[in-house]
Short mmCIF file of C-alpha atoms in Angstrom, two decimals:
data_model
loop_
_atom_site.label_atom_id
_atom_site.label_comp_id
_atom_site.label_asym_id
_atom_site.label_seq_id
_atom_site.Cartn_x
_atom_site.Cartn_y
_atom_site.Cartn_z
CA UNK A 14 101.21 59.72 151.90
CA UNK A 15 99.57 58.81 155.25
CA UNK A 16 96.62 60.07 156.77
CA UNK A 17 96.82 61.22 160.02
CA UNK A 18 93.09 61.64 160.74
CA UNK A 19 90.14 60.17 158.97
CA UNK A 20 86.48 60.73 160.00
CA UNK A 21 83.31 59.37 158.25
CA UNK A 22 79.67 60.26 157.94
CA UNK A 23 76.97 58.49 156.30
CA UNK A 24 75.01 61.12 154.29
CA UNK A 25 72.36 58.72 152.97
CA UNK A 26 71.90 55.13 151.85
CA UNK A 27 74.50 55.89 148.95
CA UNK A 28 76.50 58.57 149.84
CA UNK A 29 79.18 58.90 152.92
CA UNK A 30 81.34 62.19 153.57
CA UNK A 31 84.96 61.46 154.31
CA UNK A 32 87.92 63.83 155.90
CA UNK A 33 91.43 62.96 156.22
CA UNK A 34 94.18 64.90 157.29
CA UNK A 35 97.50 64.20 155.41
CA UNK A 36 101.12 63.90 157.08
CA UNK A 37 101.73 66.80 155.08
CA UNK A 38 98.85 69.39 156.56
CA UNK A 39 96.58 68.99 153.19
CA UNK A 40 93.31 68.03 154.20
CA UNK A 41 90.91 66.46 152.18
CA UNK A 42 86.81 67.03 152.50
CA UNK A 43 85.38 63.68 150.32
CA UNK A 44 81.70 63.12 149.33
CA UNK A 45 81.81 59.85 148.33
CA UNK A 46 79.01 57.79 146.30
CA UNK A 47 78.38 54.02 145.65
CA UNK A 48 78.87 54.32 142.13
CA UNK A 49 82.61 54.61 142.97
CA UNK A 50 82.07 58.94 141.46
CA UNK A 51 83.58 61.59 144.68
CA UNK A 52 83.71 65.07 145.01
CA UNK A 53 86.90 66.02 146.62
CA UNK A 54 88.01 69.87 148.41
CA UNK A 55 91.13 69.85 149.37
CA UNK A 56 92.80 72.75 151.11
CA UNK A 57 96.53 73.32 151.89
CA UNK A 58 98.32 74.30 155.02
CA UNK A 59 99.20 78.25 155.30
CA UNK A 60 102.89 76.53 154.42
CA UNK A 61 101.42 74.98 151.16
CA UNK A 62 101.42 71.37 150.61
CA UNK A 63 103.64 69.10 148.23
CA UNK A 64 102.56 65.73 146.85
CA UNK A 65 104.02 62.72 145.49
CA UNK A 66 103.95 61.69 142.42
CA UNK A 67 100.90 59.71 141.30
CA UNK A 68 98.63 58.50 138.55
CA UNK A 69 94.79 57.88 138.37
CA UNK A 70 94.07 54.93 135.52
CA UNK A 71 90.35 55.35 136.20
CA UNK A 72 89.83 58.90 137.64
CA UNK A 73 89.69 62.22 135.98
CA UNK A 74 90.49 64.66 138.01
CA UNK A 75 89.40 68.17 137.93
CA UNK A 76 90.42 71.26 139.98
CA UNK A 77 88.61 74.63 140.73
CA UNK A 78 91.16 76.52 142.34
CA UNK A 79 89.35 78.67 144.56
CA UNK A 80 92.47 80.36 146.60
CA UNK A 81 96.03 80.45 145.80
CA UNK A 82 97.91 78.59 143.54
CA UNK A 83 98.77 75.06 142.31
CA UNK A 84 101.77 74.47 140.78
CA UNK A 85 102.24 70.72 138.78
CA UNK A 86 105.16 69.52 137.03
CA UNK A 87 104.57 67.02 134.33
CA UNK A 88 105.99 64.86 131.64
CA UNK A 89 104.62 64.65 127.86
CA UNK A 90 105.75 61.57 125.85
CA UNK A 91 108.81 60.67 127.22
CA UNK A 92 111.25 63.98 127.13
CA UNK A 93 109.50 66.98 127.84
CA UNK A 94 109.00 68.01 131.20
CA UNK A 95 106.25 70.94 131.70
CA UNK A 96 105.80 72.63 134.62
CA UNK A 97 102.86 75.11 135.27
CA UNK A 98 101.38 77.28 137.94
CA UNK A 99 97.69 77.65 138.00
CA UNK A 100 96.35 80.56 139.84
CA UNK A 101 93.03 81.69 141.76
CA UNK A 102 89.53 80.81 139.35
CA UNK A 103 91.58 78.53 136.96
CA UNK A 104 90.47 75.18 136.35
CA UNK A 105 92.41 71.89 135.65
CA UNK A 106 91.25 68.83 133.97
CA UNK A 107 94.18 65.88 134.48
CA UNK A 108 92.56 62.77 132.34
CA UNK A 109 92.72 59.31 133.52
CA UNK A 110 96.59 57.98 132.81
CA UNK A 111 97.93 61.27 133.15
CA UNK A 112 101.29 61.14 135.88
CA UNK A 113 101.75 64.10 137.56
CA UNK A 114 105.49 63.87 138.67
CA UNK A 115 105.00 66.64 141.61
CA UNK A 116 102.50 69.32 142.78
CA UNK A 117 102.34 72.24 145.13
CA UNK A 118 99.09 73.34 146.55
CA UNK A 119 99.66 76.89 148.01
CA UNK A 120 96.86 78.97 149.83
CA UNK A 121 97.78 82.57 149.92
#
């Protein structure tokens, strides 16, 4: 997905702040350290948001969701397909190698 806009600010000798703006309205608020560890908030258009498919092989990702839902569609193995909404003050921990086929970031 592109990134429309992307600003940076150094925080510190090791840590820089990054926003980007994506193509579709999601916009990303990164503080981002040497060591290669971020914090990420990400917050959807009023429309919501969908992304691509992906996969992290060296990031875990976890997700506070502070307002609205997510919703994530996802295969186990190679023949189940789950799909799940996650709602407001429910976490999410996606471990590295785990391919989320779809998600919807909705703030209501």
């Amino acid at each position: 997905m592109n990134r429309n806009k992307t600003k940076v600010l150094l925080l510190g000798d090791e840590v820089r702040a990054l926003y980007e703006q994506m193509d579709n309205g999601e916009c990303k608020y990164k503080m981002i350290a040497d060591d290669g560890s971020y914090y990420c908030r990400t917050v959807a258009s009023r429309e919501g948001a969908w992304q691509n498919s992906h996969l992290h092989l060296h990031v875990t990702e976890h997700y506070l969701v502070q307002v609205g839902w997510i919703a994530y569609a996802s295969y186990e193995g190679q023949s189940i397909l789950h799909l799940r909404i996650v709602t407001k003050d429910s976490t999410l921990l996606f471990n590295r190698g785990f391919i989320t086929i779809c998600t919807c970031l909705r703030a209501v």
